[in-house]
């Protein structure tokens, strides 16, 4: 029955809607003819919307490489570096939360226009910034743009896409995010040869302007228009984006659903309070926010941000070389997101489970690599007289020296063995040198000692490197894009803006929390402790996905809310044979789980 099921529309309000397992089995089959060619216009819409993802990726990605160069040029101390990095993410958290209201009030299209305008202004400020204060203003401005884009774009794409392409098209936004991060890392590499370097921060103006002008000509989401009672426009847009296909049934289904939803959830009042008071939507919100939280708790942005350090541990000493290798890291993230776009059409839940389990395994490997390095950390053999009486004198091995942000490890090496090693204070103006002594004035001469800040020489770097690559290969197709994709589709229309605002806000808040605390966590727990901790958090994430996430692939947006009518976190248990696809039939607003017996009644 499940395999043969087709969505069947009866009359005004009286419908049978049956979700089916994969894109091959025609969810929405009668509403839209899947065999008809998909109009190119949908791809144009997805492309211009996903430029928002590109800007999100570029602006969050460019800063780590830029900082390596800018800190020298503008004499930035640690506080300023932290401010310039996290102000963008902090501003994104605020504007994502506020974006929910704008999204519901002004519509998706206006919000995308606003975000591209804000991005353009931010980009111009960054390009002409004469000093660090103006740079900070620019970084906050682009952050405001990122927040709105991050919650609006997936919703817009989901609302204009035909059901069988929705997962893939929304995931393209995530592909653009990792693509933006990759372009940023290449730009970082290229700009390390040019001056002045802060232009690289302003380059994002180009796609922002392109998106702004593109969206002047692109339509509003038909679902939002219908919700606002602008039915004529909604009909027009729907026929524009569906090409030659008949839109009557899809139009009716959306309209009836909006009416039913409004009746069920009751109108008026603050939407967030209505969400919290309405069981299925509250459960969807918990699932959406949970996925976003676990995405960030898996430490993706520490891996991205500290990949240069990890690569240094693997033996790369040159700044420029580290920047280029960090580009290879973000290329891995990008390429494997492409795998996600390809696989999302199959089954989202299994993709997410395999991705989360693999991410956990890779984190364990990273932790073991760091543990082996720590256990074999080179001892400190020289204890030069320290006139400043710094904390660095007390350490007996490189491991503890490197975990103290005030100290670095100065050593010589012979093949793989380390000798003449000392732990000395770092130069507060540039972490590239020691404050005094042999490593304070580094020359490129072969016999000059080596200065290691934030890392230790180790022969287990290959374990760490393997962990890093495996981490990205597992994270990028599932845990990276899916929280965004799932959130774009699990809320009923009246709660969609607010639901996405909350979950995007949770993503950004945990992003700030994890990346700002990483070095402190490492100081208390050591690197391997920190990565074991992330492993533990990912295991919790795995239990959450396994227990709470229902399959949404191929369902009409209007049906997905039905998946949350049961108890939270019983979804996994409802399918003992491992088939997690829940098939609902809606008849006059009631939901039934069909069995073989009642299928014939409905058909
Ligand atoms: O989905 C994205 C993506 O995976 C990025 O690589 C990451 O930096 C973001 O924080 C995340 O939200």
mmCIF file of N, CA and C in Angstrom, residues 67-76 197 319 429-430 432:
data_model
loop_
_atom_site.group_PDB
_atom_site.id
_atom_site.type_symbol
_atom_site.label_atom_id
_atom_site.label_comp_id
_atom_site.label_asym_id
_atom_site.label_seq_id
_atom_site.Cartn_x
_atom_site.Cartn_y
_atom_site.Cartn_z
ATOM 1 N N UNK A 67 42.447 37.377 10.055
ATOM 2 C CA UNK A 67 42.951 37.765 11.367
ATOM 3 C C UNK A 67 44.445 37.486 11.496
ATOM 4 N N UNK A 68 44.890 36.359 10.930
ATOM 5 C CA UNK A 68 46.320 36.035 10.969
ATOM 6 C C UNK A 68 47.145 37.204 10.406
ATOM 7 N N UNK A 69 46.590 37.820 9.321
ATOM 8 C CA UNK A 69 47.318 38.883 8.649
ATOM 9 C C UNK A 69 47.039 40.251 9.276
ATOM 10 N N UNK A 70 45.759 40.479 9.622
ATOM 11 C CA UNK A 70 45.376 41.799 10.138
ATOM 12 C C UNK A 70 45.975 42.093 11.504
ATOM 13 N N UNK A 71 46.125 41.050 12.305
ATOM 14 C CA UNK A 71 46.618 41.293 13.665
ATOM 15 C C UNK A 71 48.019 41.902 13.627
ATOM 16 N N UNK A 72 48.780 41.530 12.598
ATOM 17 C CA UNK A 72 50.130 42.107 12.492
ATOM 18 C C UNK A 72 50.027 43.527 11.965
ATOM 19 N N UNK A 73 49.193 43.690 10.932
ATOM 20 C CA UNK A 73 49.108 44.974 10.249
ATOM 21 C C UNK A 73 48.498 46.062 11.126
ATOM 22 N N UNK A 74 47.457 45.716 11.853
ATOM 23 C CA UNK A 74 46.726 46.717 12.634
ATOM 24 C C UNK A 74 47.054 46.638 14.114
ATOM 25 N N UNK A 75 48.034 45.786 14.428
ATOM 26 C CA UNK A 75 48.435 45.667 15.815
ATOM 27 C C UNK A 75 47.277 45.311 16.736
ATOM 28 N N UNK A 76 46.557 44.267 16.405
ATOM 29 C CA UNK A 76 45.375 43.916 17.188
ATOM 30 C C UNK A 76 45.781 43.046 18.371
ATOM 31 N N UNK A 197 45.257 44.451 3.300
ATOM 32 C CA UNK A 197 44.587 43.166 3.372
ATOM 33 C C UNK A 197 43.103 43.204 3.734
ATOM 34 N N UNK A 319 53.140 30.290 7.931
ATOM 35 C CA UNK A 319 51.802 30.909 7.981
ATOM 36 C C UNK A 319 51.031 30.721 6.681
ATOM 37 N N UNK A 429 52.362 41.181 21.527
ATOM 38 C CA UNK A 429 51.949 41.873 20.298
ATOM 39 C C UNK A 429 51.828 40.923 19.110
ATOM 40 N N UNK A 430 52.607 39.865 19.118
ATOM 41 C CA UNK A 430 52.523 38.907 18.017
ATOM 42 C C UNK A 430 52.882 37.523 18.525
ATOM 43 N N UNK A 432 53.740 35.150 17.018
ATOM 44 C CA UNK A 432 54.731 34.485 16.164
ATOM 45 C C UNK A 432 56.120 34.414 16.804
#
